[in-house]
PDB file of C-alpha atoms and ligand atoms in Angstrom:
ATOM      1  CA  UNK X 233      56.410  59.673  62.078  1.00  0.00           C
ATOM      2  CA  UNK X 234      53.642  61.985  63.809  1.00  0.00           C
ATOM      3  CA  UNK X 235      54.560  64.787  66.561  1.00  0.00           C
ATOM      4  CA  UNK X 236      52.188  66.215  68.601  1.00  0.00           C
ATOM      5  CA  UNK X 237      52.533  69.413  69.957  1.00  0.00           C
ATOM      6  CA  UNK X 238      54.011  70.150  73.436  1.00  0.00           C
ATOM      7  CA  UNK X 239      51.947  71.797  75.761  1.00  0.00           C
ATOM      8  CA  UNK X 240      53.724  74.320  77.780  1.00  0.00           C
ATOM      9  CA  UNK X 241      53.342  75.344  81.514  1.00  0.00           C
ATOM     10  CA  UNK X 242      50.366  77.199  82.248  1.00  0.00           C
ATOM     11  CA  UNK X 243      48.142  74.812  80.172  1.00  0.00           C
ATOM     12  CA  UNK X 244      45.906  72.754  82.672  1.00  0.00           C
ATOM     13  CA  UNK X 245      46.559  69.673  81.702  1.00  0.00           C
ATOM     14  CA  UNK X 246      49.912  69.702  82.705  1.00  0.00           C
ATOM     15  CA  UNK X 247      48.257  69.877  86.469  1.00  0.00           C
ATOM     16  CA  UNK X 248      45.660  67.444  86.545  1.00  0.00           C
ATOM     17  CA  UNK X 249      46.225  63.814  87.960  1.00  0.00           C
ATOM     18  CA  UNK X 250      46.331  61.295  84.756  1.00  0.00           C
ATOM     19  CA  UNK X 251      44.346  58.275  84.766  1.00  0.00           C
ATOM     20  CA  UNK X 252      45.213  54.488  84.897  1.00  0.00           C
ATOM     21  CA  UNK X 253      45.704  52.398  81.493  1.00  0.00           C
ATOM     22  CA  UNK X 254      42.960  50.014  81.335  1.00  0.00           C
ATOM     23  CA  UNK X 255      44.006  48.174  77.932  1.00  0.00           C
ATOM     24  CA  UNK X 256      46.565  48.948  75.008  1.00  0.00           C
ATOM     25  CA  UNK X 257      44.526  49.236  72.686  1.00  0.00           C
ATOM     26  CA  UNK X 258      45.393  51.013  68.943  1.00  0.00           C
ATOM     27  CA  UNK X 259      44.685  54.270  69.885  1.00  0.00           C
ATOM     28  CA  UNK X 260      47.382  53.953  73.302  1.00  0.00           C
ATOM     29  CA  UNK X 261      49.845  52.581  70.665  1.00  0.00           C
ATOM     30  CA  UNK X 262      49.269  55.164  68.253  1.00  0.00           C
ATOM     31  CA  UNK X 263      50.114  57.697  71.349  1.00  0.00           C
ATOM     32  CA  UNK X 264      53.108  55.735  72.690  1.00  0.00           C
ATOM     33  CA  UNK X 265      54.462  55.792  68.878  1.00  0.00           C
ATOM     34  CA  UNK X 266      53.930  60.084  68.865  1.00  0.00           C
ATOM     35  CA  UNK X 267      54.975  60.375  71.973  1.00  0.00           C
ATOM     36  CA  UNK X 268      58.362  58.960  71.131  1.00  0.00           C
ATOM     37  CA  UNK X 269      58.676  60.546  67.791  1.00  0.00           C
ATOM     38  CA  UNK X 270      57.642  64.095  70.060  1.00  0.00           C
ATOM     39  CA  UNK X 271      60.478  63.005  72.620  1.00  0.00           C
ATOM     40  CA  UNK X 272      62.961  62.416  70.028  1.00  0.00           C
ATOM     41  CA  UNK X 273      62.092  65.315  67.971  1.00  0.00           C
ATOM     42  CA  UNK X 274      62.280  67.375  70.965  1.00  0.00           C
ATOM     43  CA  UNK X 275      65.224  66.256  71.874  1.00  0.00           C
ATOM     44  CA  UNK X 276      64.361  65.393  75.169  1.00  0.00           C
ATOM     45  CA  UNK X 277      65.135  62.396  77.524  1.00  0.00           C
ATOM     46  CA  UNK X 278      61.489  61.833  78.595  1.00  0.00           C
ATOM     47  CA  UNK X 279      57.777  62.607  77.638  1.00  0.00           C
ATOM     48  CA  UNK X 280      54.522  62.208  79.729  1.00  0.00           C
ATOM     49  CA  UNK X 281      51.849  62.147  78.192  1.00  0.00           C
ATOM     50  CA  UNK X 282      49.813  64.880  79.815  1.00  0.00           C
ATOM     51  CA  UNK X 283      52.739  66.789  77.885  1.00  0.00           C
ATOM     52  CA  UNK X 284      51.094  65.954  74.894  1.00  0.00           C
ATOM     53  CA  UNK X 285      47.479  67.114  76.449  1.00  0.00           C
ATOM     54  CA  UNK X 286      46.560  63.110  76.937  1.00  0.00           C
ATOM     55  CA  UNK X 287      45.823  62.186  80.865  1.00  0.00           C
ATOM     56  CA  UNK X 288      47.003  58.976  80.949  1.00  0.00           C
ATOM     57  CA  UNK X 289      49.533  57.393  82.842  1.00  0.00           C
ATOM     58  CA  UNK X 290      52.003  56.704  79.992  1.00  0.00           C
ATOM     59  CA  UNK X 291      55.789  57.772  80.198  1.00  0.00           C
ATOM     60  CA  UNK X 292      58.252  57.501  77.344  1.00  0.00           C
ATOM     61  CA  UNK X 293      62.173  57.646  78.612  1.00  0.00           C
ATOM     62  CA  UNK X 294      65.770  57.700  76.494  1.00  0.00           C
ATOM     63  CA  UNK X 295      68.707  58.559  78.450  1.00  0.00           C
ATOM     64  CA  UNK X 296      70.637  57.322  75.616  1.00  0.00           C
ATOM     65  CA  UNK X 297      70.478  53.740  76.419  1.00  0.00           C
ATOM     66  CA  UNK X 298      67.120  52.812  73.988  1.00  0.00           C
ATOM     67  CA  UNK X 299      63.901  54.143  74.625  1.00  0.00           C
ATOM     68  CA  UNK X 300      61.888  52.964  77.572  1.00  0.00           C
ATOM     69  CA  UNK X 301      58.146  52.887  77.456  1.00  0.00           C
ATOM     70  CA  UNK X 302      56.306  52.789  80.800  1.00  0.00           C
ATOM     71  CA  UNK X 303      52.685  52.228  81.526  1.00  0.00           C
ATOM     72  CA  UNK X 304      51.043  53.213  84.624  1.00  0.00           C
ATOM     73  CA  UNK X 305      54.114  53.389  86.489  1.00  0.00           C
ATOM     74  CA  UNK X 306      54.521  53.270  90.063  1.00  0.00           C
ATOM     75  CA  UNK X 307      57.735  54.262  92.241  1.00  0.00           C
ATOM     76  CA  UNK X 308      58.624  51.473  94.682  1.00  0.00           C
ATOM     77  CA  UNK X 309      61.692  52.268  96.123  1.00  0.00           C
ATOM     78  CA  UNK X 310      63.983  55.486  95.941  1.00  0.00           C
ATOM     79  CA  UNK X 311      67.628  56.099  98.105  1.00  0.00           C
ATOM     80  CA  UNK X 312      70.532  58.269  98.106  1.00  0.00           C
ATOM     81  CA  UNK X 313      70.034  62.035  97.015  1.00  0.00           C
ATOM     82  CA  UNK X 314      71.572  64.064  94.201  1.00  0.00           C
ATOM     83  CA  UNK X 315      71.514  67.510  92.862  1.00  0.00           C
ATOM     84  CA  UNK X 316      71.766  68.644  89.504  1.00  0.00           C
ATOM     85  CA  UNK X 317      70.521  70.905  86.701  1.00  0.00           C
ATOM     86  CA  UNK X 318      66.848  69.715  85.484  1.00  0.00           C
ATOM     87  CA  UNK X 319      64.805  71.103  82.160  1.00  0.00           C
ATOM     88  CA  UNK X 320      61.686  70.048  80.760  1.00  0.00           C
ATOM     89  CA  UNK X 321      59.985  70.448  77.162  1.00  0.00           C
ATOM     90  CA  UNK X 322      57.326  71.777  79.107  1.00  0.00           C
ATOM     91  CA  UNK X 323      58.996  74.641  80.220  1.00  0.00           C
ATOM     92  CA  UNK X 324      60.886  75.055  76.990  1.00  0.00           C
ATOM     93  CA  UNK X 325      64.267  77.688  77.637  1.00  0.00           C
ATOM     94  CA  UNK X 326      64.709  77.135  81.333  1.00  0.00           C
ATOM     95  CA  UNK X 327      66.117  74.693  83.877  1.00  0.00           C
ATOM     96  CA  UNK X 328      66.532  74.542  87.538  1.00  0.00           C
ATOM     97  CA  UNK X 329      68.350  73.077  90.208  1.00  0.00           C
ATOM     98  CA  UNK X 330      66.759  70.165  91.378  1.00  0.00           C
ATOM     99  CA  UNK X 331      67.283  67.655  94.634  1.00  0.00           C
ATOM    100  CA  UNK X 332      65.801  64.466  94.199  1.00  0.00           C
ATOM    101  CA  UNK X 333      66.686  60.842  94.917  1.00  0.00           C
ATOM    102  CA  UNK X 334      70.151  59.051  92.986  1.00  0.00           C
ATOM    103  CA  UNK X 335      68.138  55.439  92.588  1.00  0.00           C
ATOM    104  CA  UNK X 336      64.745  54.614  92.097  1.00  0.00           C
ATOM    105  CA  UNK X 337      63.137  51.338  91.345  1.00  0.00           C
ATOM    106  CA  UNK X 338      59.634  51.442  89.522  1.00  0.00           C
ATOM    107  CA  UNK X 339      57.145  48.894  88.613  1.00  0.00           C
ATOM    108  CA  UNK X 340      54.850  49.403  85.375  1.00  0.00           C
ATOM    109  CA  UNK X 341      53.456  47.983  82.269  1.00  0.00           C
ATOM    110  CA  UNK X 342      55.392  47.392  79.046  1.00  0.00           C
ATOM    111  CA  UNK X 343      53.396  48.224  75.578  1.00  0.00           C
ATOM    112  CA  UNK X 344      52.226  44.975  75.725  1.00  0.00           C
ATOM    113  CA  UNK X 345      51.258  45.365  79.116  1.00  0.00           C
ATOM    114  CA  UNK X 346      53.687  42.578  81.150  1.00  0.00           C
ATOM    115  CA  UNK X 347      54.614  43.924  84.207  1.00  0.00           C
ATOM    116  CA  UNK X 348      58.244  44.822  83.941  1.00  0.00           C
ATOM    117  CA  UNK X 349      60.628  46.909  86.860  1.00  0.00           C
ATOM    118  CA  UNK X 350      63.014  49.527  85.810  1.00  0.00           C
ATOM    119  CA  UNK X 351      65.527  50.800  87.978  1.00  0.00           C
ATOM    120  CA  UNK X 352      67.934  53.458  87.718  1.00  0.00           C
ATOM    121  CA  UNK X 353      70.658  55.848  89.183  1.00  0.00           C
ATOM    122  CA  UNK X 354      71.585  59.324  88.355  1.00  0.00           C
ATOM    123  CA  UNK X 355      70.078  60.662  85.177  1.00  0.00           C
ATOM    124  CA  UNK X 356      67.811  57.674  84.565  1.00  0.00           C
ATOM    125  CA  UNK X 357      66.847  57.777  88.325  1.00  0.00           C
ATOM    126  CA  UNK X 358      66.023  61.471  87.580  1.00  0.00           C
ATOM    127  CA  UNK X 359      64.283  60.655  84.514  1.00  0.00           C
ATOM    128  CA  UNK X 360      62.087  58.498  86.172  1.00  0.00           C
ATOM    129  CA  UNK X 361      60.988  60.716  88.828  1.00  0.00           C
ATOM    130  CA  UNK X 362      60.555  63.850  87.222  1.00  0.00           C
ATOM    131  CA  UNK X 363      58.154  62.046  84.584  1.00  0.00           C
ATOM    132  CA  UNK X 364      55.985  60.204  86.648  1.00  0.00           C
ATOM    133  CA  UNK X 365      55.674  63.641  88.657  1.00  0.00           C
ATOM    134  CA  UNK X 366      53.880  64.891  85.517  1.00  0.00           C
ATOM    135  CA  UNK X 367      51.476  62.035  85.735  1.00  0.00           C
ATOM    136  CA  UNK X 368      50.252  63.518  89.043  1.00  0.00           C
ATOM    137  CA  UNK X 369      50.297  67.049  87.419  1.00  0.00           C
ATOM    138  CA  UNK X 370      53.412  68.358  89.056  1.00  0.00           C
ATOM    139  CA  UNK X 371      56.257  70.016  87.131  1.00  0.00           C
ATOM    140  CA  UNK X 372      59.995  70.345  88.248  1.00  0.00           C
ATOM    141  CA  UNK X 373      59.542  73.804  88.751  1.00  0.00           C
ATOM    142  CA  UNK X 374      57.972  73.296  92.512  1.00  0.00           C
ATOM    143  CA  UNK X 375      61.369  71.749  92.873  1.00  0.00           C
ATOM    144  CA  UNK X 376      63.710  74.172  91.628  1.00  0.00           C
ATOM    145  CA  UNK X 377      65.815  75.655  94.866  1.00  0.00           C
ATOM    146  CA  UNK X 378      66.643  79.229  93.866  1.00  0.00           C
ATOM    147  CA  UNK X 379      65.970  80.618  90.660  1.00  0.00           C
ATOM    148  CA  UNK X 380      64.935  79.163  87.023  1.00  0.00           C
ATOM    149  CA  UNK X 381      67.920  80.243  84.816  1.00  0.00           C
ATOM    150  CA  UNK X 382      67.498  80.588  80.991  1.00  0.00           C
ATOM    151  CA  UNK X 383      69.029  78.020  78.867  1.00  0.00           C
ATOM    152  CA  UNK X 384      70.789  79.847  75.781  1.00  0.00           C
ATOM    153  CA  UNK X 385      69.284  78.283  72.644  1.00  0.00           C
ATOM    154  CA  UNK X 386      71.250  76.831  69.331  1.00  0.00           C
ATOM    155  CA  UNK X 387      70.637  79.646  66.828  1.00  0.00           C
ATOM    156  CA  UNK X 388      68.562  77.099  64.371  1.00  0.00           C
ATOM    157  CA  UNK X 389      66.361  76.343  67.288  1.00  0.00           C
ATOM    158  CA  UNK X 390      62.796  78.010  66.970  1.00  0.00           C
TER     159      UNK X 390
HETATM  160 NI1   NI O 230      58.969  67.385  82.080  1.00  0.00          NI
END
């Protein structure tokens, strides 16, 4: 198990637009692998991995269902609306209210690189969007209507 460490807003690569998988090669395994040991670690539900300071299109996702891996991932289809309260290891003690879409539908690569198509509703919808956001260097934050609130912290939590 390797972590790598989460970069925080303010850093710039958490603004820059990532670039396109070409191959899966060891080294985009080797990421994938961190990136979901980071995630879990974290205890997050998803990881981009410009959050780790890589700019590549590569999203890890667990909503509790299994961990989804997603490789250059493209939104295809979004409907309904929801609000709800949104946080990101990024911004590490906050969270905001955030309005975004209750279904999407995205195409991407697996870790093998098949095409697959996840779709989702709710958190996973959520999820979804709010990661592949970071691939284009936005954070939730832009989103948030009103105020970022702090998130009180477990006492063993750093
Ligand atoms: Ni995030």
């Amino acid at each position: 198990m390797a972590t790598r460490k989460i970069r925080v807003m303010g850093e710039e690569c958490l603004t820059k637009v990532c670039r396109e998988v070409t191959e899966m090669n060891e080294r985009n395994r080797i990421l994938v692998e961190d990136m979901l040991d980071t995630m879990y670690e974290a205890e997050g539900v998803g990881l981009a991995a410009p959050q780790v300071g890589v700019l590549k299109r590569i999203v890890v996702i667990d909503v509790g269902e299994g961990p989804i891996i997603l490789v250059n991932p493209k939104v295809i289809e979004t409907s309904g609306e929801q609000t709800g309260q949104e946080g990101c290891l990024s911004v590490p003690g906050k969270s905001g209210e955030v309005t975004r879409p209750n279904y999407a539908k995205v195409e991407a690569f697996d870790i093998d690189m098949n095409p697959i198509v996840v779709e989702g509703e709710e958190l996973l919808a959520r999820a979804l969007l709010h990661e592949i956001d970071h691939l284009d260097g936005h954070l939730y934050v832009e989103k948030v209507v009103g105020t970022l609130k702090d998130v009180n912290y477990d006492e063993d939590e750093e």
